[in-house]
mmCIF file of C-alpha atoms in Angstrom:
data_model
loop_
_atom_site.group_PDB
_atom_site.id
_atom_site.type_symbol
_atom_site.label_atom_id
_atom_site.label_comp_id
_atom_site.label_asym_id
_atom_site.label_seq_id
_atom_site.Cartn_x
_atom_site.Cartn_y
_atom_site.Cartn_z
ATOM 1 C CA UNK A 386 77.338 65.547 132.705
ATOM 2 C CA UNK A 387 77.383 69.331 132.525
ATOM 3 C CA UNK A 388 79.640 71.280 130.256
ATOM 4 C CA UNK A 389 82.195 72.661 132.724
ATOM 5 C CA UNK A 390 82.769 69.248 134.202
ATOM 6 C CA UNK A 391 83.273 67.797 130.718
ATOM 7 C CA UNK A 392 85.824 70.473 129.794
ATOM 8 C CA UNK A 393 87.706 69.961 133.064
ATOM 9 C CA UNK A 394 87.747 66.215 132.456
ATOM 10 C CA UNK A 395 89.011 66.488 128.874
ATOM 11 C CA UNK A 396 91.653 69.060 129.838
ATOM 12 C CA UNK A 397 93.196 66.490 132.149
ATOM 13 C CA UNK A 398 93.778 64.056 129.299
ATOM 14 C CA UNK A 399 94.805 66.530 126.589
ATOM 15 C CA UNK A 400 98.443 66.115 125.493
ATOM 16 C CA UNK A 401 100.345 69.042 127.003
ATOM 17 C CA UNK A 402 102.504 70.955 124.549
ATOM 18 C CA UNK A 403 105.696 72.220 126.074
ATOM 19 C CA UNK A 404 105.505 75.896 125.097
ATOM 20 C CA UNK A 405 108.905 76.843 126.553
ATOM 21 C CA UNK A 406 110.666 74.063 124.625
ATOM 22 C CA UNK A 407 108.846 75.067 121.423
ATOM 23 C CA UNK A 408 109.894 78.700 121.886
ATOM 24 C CA UNK A 409 113.560 77.767 122.395
ATOM 25 C CA UNK A 410 113.511 75.475 119.338
ATOM 26 C CA UNK A 411 111.944 78.260 117.241
ATOM 27 C CA UNK A 412 114.569 80.708 118.558
ATOM 28 C CA UNK A 413 117.467 78.448 117.597
ATOM 29 C CA UNK A 414 116.050 77.490 114.178
ATOM 30 C CA UNK A 415 115.171 81.096 113.331
ATOM 31 C CA UNK A 416 118.568 82.276 114.477
ATOM 32 C CA UNK A 417 120.203 79.687 112.246
ATOM 33 C CA UNK A 418 118.192 80.980 109.262
ATOM 34 C CA UNK A 419 119.216 84.582 110.037
ATOM 35 C CA UNK A 420 122.894 83.628 110.271
ATOM 36 C CA UNK A 421 122.575 81.707 106.981
ATOM 37 C CA UNK A 422 121.123 84.855 105.351
ATOM 38 C CA UNK A 423 124.005 87.033 106.553
ATOM 39 C CA UNK A 424 126.520 84.368 105.485
ATOM 40 C CA UNK A 425 124.999 84.167 101.975
ATOM 41 C CA UNK A 426 125.144 87.978 101.626
ATOM 42 C CA UNK A 427 128.842 87.959 102.596
ATOM 43 C CA UNK A 428 129.590 85.069 100.215
ATOM 44 C CA UNK A 429 127.856 86.787 97.288
ATOM 45 C CA UNK A 430 129.520 90.152 97.872
ATOM 46 C CA UNK A 431 132.931 88.442 98.172
ATOM 47 C CA UNK A 432 132.734 86.068 95.190
ATOM 48 C CA UNK A 433 130.567 87.927 92.662
ATOM 49 C CA UNK A 434 131.749 91.416 93.604
ATOM 50 C CA UNK A 435 128.230 92.913 93.640
ATOM 51 C CA UNK A 436 126.816 95.709 95.870
ATOM 52 C CA UNK A 437 125.144 94.738 99.128
ATOM 53 C CA UNK A 438 121.544 95.475 98.007
ATOM 54 C CA UNK A 439 121.961 93.120 95.040
ATOM 55 C CA UNK A 440 123.552 90.445 97.214
ATOM 56 C CA UNK A 441 120.581 90.601 99.610
ATOM 57 C CA UNK A 442 118.210 90.093 96.656
ATOM 58 C CA UNK A 443 120.255 87.030 95.605
ATOM 59 C CA UNK A 444 120.090 85.788 99.200
ATOM 60 C CA UNK A 445 116.277 86.042 99.261
ATOM 61 C CA UNK A 446 116.031 84.224 95.904
ATOM 62 C CA UNK A 447 118.363 81.472 97.165
ATOM 63 C CA UNK A 448 116.297 80.945 100.322
ATOM 64 C CA UNK A 449 113.073 80.816 98.267
ATOM 65 C CA UNK A 450 114.647 78.254 95.928
ATOM 66 C CA UNK A 451 115.802 76.109 98.847
ATOM 67 C CA UNK A 452 112.327 76.310 100.430
ATOM 68 C CA UNK A 453 110.654 75.230 97.169
ATOM 69 C CA UNK A 454 113.122 72.407 96.505
ATOM 70 C CA UNK A 455 112.968 70.955 100.014
ATOM 71 C CA UNK A 456 109.158 71.073 99.908
ATOM 72 C CA UNK A 457 109.241 69.109 96.633
ATOM 73 C CA UNK A 458 111.672 66.539 98.009
ATOM 74 C CA UNK A 459 109.215 65.948 100.831
ATOM 75 C CA UNK A 460 111.181 66.552 104.035
ATOM 76 C CA UNK A 461 110.326 70.241 104.556
ATOM 77 C CA UNK A 462 106.934 69.348 106.046
ATOM 78 C CA UNK A 463 108.482 67.151 108.723
ATOM 79 C CA UNK A 464 111.060 69.885 109.429
ATOM 80 C CA UNK A 465 108.260 72.459 109.854
ATOM 81 C CA UNK A 466 106.492 70.037 112.181
ATOM 82 C CA UNK A 467 109.609 69.865 114.351
ATOM 83 C CA UNK A 468 110.971 73.418 114.173
ATOM 84 C CA UNK A 469 107.563 75.171 113.824
ATOM 85 C CA UNK A 470 107.811 78.970 113.554
ATOM 86 C CA UNK A 471 111.577 78.846 113.044
ATOM 87 C CA UNK A 472 110.864 77.967 109.411
ATOM 88 C CA UNK A 473 107.437 79.592 108.905
ATOM 89 C CA UNK A 474 108.444 83.173 109.729
ATOM 90 C CA UNK A 475 111.583 83.341 107.514
ATOM 91 C CA UNK A 476 110.923 83.807 103.780
ATOM 92 C CA UNK A 477 111.106 80.005 103.333
ATOM 93 C CA UNK A 478 107.606 79.803 104.855
ATOM 94 C CA UNK A 479 106.253 81.956 102.010
ATOM 95 C CA UNK A 480 107.929 79.704 99.442
ATOM 96 C CA UNK A 481 106.659 76.605 101.251
ATOM 97 C CA UNK A 482 103.059 77.896 101.214
ATOM 98 C CA UNK A 483 103.149 78.576 97.454
ATOM 99 C CA UNK A 484 104.955 75.362 96.559
ATOM 100 C CA UNK A 485 102.669 73.091 98.572
ATOM 101 C CA UNK A 486 99.563 74.750 97.072
ATOM 102 C CA UNK A 487 100.973 74.293 93.548
ATOM 103 C CA UNK A 488 101.842 70.635 94.209
ATOM 104 C CA UNK A 489 98.503 69.860 95.820
ATOM 105 C CA UNK A 490 96.297 71.269 93.037
ATOM 106 C CA UNK A 491 98.483 70.105 90.142
ATOM 107 C CA UNK A 492 96.236 67.158 89.263
ATOM 108 C CA UNK A 493 93.322 69.534 88.562
ATOM 109 C CA UNK A 494 95.114 70.868 85.501
ATOM 110 C CA UNK A 495 97.463 73.701 84.674
ATOM 111 C CA UNK A 496 94.995 76.620 84.523
ATOM 112 C CA UNK A 497 92.258 75.632 86.943
ATOM 113 C CA UNK A 498 94.694 73.788 89.226
ATOM 114 C CA UNK A 499 98.115 75.439 89.522
ATOM 115 C CA UNK A 500 97.188 78.842 88.102
ATOM 116 C CA UNK A 501 94.054 79.366 90.137
ATOM 117 C CA UNK A 502 95.271 77.927 93.441
ATOM 118 C CA UNK A 503 98.944 78.844 93.684
ATOM 119 C CA UNK A 504 98.218 81.890 95.851
ATOM 120 C CA UNK A 505 95.636 80.126 97.977
ATOM 121 C CA UNK A 506 97.799 80.225 101.127
ATOM 122 C CA UNK A 507 100.344 82.940 100.300
ATOM 123 C CA UNK A 508 97.845 85.393 98.808
ATOM 124 C CA UNK A 509 96.869 86.883 102.160
ATOM 125 C CA UNK A 510 100.484 87.936 102.755
ATOM 126 C CA UNK A 511 100.551 89.862 99.468
ATOM 127 C CA UNK A 512 97.074 91.395 99.891
ATOM 128 C CA UNK A 513 97.613 92.623 103.452
ATOM 129 C CA UNK A 514 101.192 93.616 102.672
ATOM 130 C CA UNK A 515 100.110 95.860 99.795
ATOM 131 C CA UNK A 516 97.140 97.345 101.694
ATOM 132 C CA UNK A 517 99.191 98.088 104.813
ATOM 133 C CA UNK A 518 102.181 99.389 102.804
ATOM 134 C CA UNK A 519 99.866 101.752 100.904
ATOM 135 C CA UNK A 520 98.161 103.028 104.056
ATOM 136 C CA UNK A 521 101.324 103.454 106.135
ATOM 137 C CA UNK A 522 103.225 104.810 103.114
ATOM 138 C CA UNK A 523 100.531 107.464 102.670
ATOM 139 C CA UNK A 524 100.850 108.426 106.355
ATOM 140 C CA UNK A 525 104.627 108.662 106.077
ATOM 141 C CA UNK A 526 104.404 110.594 102.792
ATOM 142 C CA UNK A 527 102.098 113.153 104.419
ATOM 143 C CA UNK A 528 104.217 113.497 107.603
ATOM 144 C CA UNK A 529 107.774 113.386 106.181
ATOM 145 C CA UNK A 530 107.263 113.848 102.453
ATOM 146 C CA UNK A 531 108.821 110.494 101.486
ATOM 147 C CA UNK B 626 129.484 90.574 115.139
ATOM 148 C CA UNK B 627 126.822 90.904 112.433
ATOM 149 C CA UNK B 628 126.367 87.123 112.572
ATOM 150 C CA UNK B 629 125.558 87.204 116.286
ATOM 151 C CA UNK B 630 123.102 90.081 115.858
ATOM 152 C CA UNK B 631 121.483 88.277 112.900
ATOM 153 C CA UNK B 632 121.133 85.135 114.997
ATOM 154 C CA UNK B 633 119.612 86.989 117.946
ATOM 155 C CA UNK B 634 117.195 89.157 115.930
ATOM 156 C CA UNK B 635 115.791 86.442 113.649
ATOM 157 C CA UNK B 636 115.591 84.013 116.555
ATOM 158 C CA UNK B 637 113.759 86.601 118.642
ATOM 159 C CA UNK B 638 111.192 87.277 115.882
ATOM 160 C CA UNK B 639 110.600 83.530 115.419
ATOM 161 C CA UNK B 640 110.271 83.053 119.179
ATOM 162 C CA UNK B 641 107.574 85.768 119.418
ATOM 163 C CA UNK B 642 105.694 84.056 116.571
ATOM 164 C CA UNK B 643 105.977 80.673 118.319
ATOM 165 C CA UNK B 644 104.668 82.115 121.604
ATOM 166 C CA UNK B 645 101.694 83.677 119.765
ATOM 167 C CA UNK B 646 101.037 80.388 117.937
ATOM 168 C CA UNK B 647 101.084 78.330 121.129
ATOM 169 C CA UNK B 648 98.961 80.620 123.288
ATOM 170 C CA UNK B 649 96.220 81.728 120.866
ATOM 171 C CA UNK B 650 94.010 80.055 118.279
ATOM 172 C CA UNK B 651 95.618 81.870 115.322
ATOM 173 C CA UNK B 652 96.877 79.749 112.409
ATOM 174 C CA UNK B 653 100.367 80.170 110.854
ATOM 175 C CA UNK B 654 98.677 82.040 107.973
ATOM 176 C CA UNK B 655 97.342 84.661 110.406
ATOM 177 C CA UNK B 656 100.747 85.059 112.031
ATOM 178 C CA UNK B 657 102.687 85.603 108.787
ATOM 179 C CA UNK B 658 100.066 88.178 107.723
ATOM 180 C CA UNK B 659 100.345 89.990 111.080
ATOM 181 C CA UNK B 660 104.146 90.078 110.794
ATOM 182 C CA UNK B 661 104.045 91.584 107.298
ATOM 183 C CA UNK B 662 101.719 94.342 108.565
ATOM 184 C CA UNK B 663 104.029 94.926 111.561
ATOM 185 C CA UNK B 664 107.038 95.210 109.217
ATOM 186 C CA UNK B 665 105.269 97.865 107.160
ATOM 187 C CA UNK B 666 104.101 99.661 110.329
ATOM 188 C CA UNK B 667 107.627 99.883 111.798
ATOM 189 C CA UNK B 668 108.762 101.805 108.730
ATOM 190 C CA UNK B 669 106.455 104.799 109.287
ATOM 191 C CA UNK B 670 109.155 106.145 111.609
ATOM 192 C CA UNK B 671 112.026 104.255 109.855
ATOM 193 C CA UNK B 672 112.522 101.916 112.823
ATOM 194 C CA UNK B 673 113.068 98.887 110.582
ATOM 195 C CA UNK B 674 115.707 100.788 108.577
ATOM 196 C CA UNK B 675 117.682 101.295 111.768
ATOM 197 C CA UNK B 676 117.285 97.626 112.695
ATOM 198 C CA UNK B 677 118.694 96.596 109.297
ATOM 199 C CA UNK B 678 121.593 99.009 109.785
ATOM 200 C CA UNK B 679 122.576 97.323 113.071
ATOM 201 C CA UNK B 680 121.558 93.724 112.396
ATOM 202 C CA UNK B 681 122.537 93.345 108.727
ATOM 203 C CA UNK B 682 121.279 90.482 106.605
ATOM 204 C CA UNK B 683 119.506 88.720 109.440
ATOM 205 C CA UNK B 684 116.800 91.393 109.432
ATOM 206 C CA UNK B 685 116.018 90.657 105.764
ATOM 207 C CA UNK B 686 115.273 86.975 106.365
ATOM 208 C CA UNK B 687 111.996 87.136 108.406
ATOM 209 C CA UNK B 688 108.761 87.897 106.578
ATOM 210 C CA UNK B 689 108.652 91.345 108.253
ATOM 211 C CA UNK B 690 111.214 92.516 105.673
ATOM 212 C CA UNK B 691 108.584 91.862 102.985
ATOM 213 C CA UNK B 692 106.408 94.683 104.380
ATOM 214 C CA UNK B 693 109.494 96.862 104.754
ATOM 215 C CA UNK B 694 110.456 96.387 101.088
ATOM 216 C CA UNK B 695 106.859 97.003 99.914
ATOM 217 C CA UNK B 696 106.586 100.353 101.711
ATOM 218 C CA UNK B 697 110.028 101.457 100.494
ATOM 219 C CA UNK B 698 109.175 100.638 96.894
ATOM 220 C CA UNK B 699 105.974 102.665 97.250
ATOM 221 C CA UNK B 700 107.838 105.641 98.778
ATOM 222 C CA UNK B 701 110.516 105.553 96.062
ATOM 223 C CA UNK B 702 107.794 105.758 93.419
ATOM 224 C CA UNK B 703 106.102 108.558 95.356
ATOM 225 C CA UNK B 704 109.291 110.619 95.358
ATOM 226 C CA UNK B 705 109.701 110.337 91.590
ATOM 227 C CA UNK B 706 106.136 110.556 90.279
ATOM 228 C CA UNK B 707 104.112 112.090 93.108
ATOM 229 C CA UNK B 708 101.258 110.430 94.953
ATOM 230 C CA UNK B 709 100.260 108.211 91.991
ATOM 231 C CA UNK B 710 103.812 106.835 91.923
ATOM 232 C CA UNK B 711 103.021 104.838 95.074
ATOM 233 C CA UNK B 712 100.961 102.483 92.935
ATOM 234 C CA UNK B 713 103.662 102.287 90.260
ATOM 235 C CA UNK B 714 106.554 101.542 92.581
ATOM 236 C CA UNK B 715 104.839 99.250 95.109
ATOM 237 C CA UNK B 716 106.361 96.002 93.798
ATOM 238 C CA UNK B 717 109.647 97.423 92.495
ATOM 239 C CA UNK B 718 111.758 95.961 95.333
ATOM 240 C CA UNK B 719 109.776 92.782 96.107
ATOM 241 C CA UNK B 720 109.240 91.763 92.478
ATOM 242 C CA UNK B 721 112.323 89.511 92.554
ATOM 243 C CA UNK B 722 111.016 87.536 95.517
ATOM 244 C CA UNK B 723 107.458 87.127 94.239
ATOM 245 C CA UNK B 724 108.500 86.317 90.661
ATOM 246 C CA UNK B 725 111.123 83.784 91.713
ATOM 247 C CA UNK B 726 108.613 82.102 94.053
ATOM 248 C CA UNK B 727 106.055 81.865 91.226
ATOM 249 C CA UNK B 728 108.556 80.571 88.634
ATOM 250 C CA UNK B 729 110.277 78.041 90.910
ATOM 251 C CA UNK B 730 107.006 76.646 92.230
ATOM 252 C CA UNK B 731 105.490 76.398 88.722
ATOM 253 C CA UNK B 732 108.366 74.480 87.153
ATOM 254 C CA UNK B 733 109.102 72.357 90.213
ATOM 255 C CA UNK B 734 105.418 71.385 90.486
ATOM 256 C CA UNK B 735 105.631 70.106 86.895
ATOM 257 C CA UNK B 736 108.671 67.985 87.725
ATOM 258 C CA UNK B 737 107.856 66.575 91.178
ATOM 259 C CA UNK B 738 104.960 64.473 92.403
ATOM 260 C CA UNK B 739 103.214 65.481 95.651
ATOM 261 C CA UNK B 740 104.429 63.319 98.571
ATOM 262 C CA UNK B 741 102.079 62.379 101.367
#
């Protein structure tokens, strides 16, 4: 059997993922996360009487804490499997990547396990974030002067 | 009104990511990295600043805001200390997020057992 025929045959039996349904689910889940963020900012500014920049920092910390805790309790993975990018793209995905790496390598010890592997998945975000922020910041500094 | 805009913007960003994930061979790690770079890129001409002005807190939730905060920390340092200040101020705004993620995941990984 030649290769093209084989690929055509296997394509017929591959489980078809419904991309439109996935996109709508991601839209709704992501929108829910965004609304939750705005709600938390309003709650913090109303109850703790802090400026908006500080409230948004508290909001980010709260979402990171929730992401870490739900990963530990074990049902965040099944949620990610269902909602997909709706939970990976918000900041909870960053927390989930760090927390699952820390949990997975914990049995190898504190230094060689958790310490060395915590940034295994989330490290690329920080590396490329810093490199791109430096490059684009330099461009903007030269054009606008800050 | 801010709630509706937050819902639409964050949902739209997540939907783009889902469409990329479904139609290419990129992993979620690639996509989050691409979105951070896009967030930093949009701030060359302060586009992301304007988005935050209209959308409110919803624009701070996706990972694109991480790139936005990195570049603004670097520019704040550059305005105070000159071109070397970019290196000094890079993490000044994102430090809270990174530090809290490190501390929470360290202590919680000591308490909880991995579930499979």
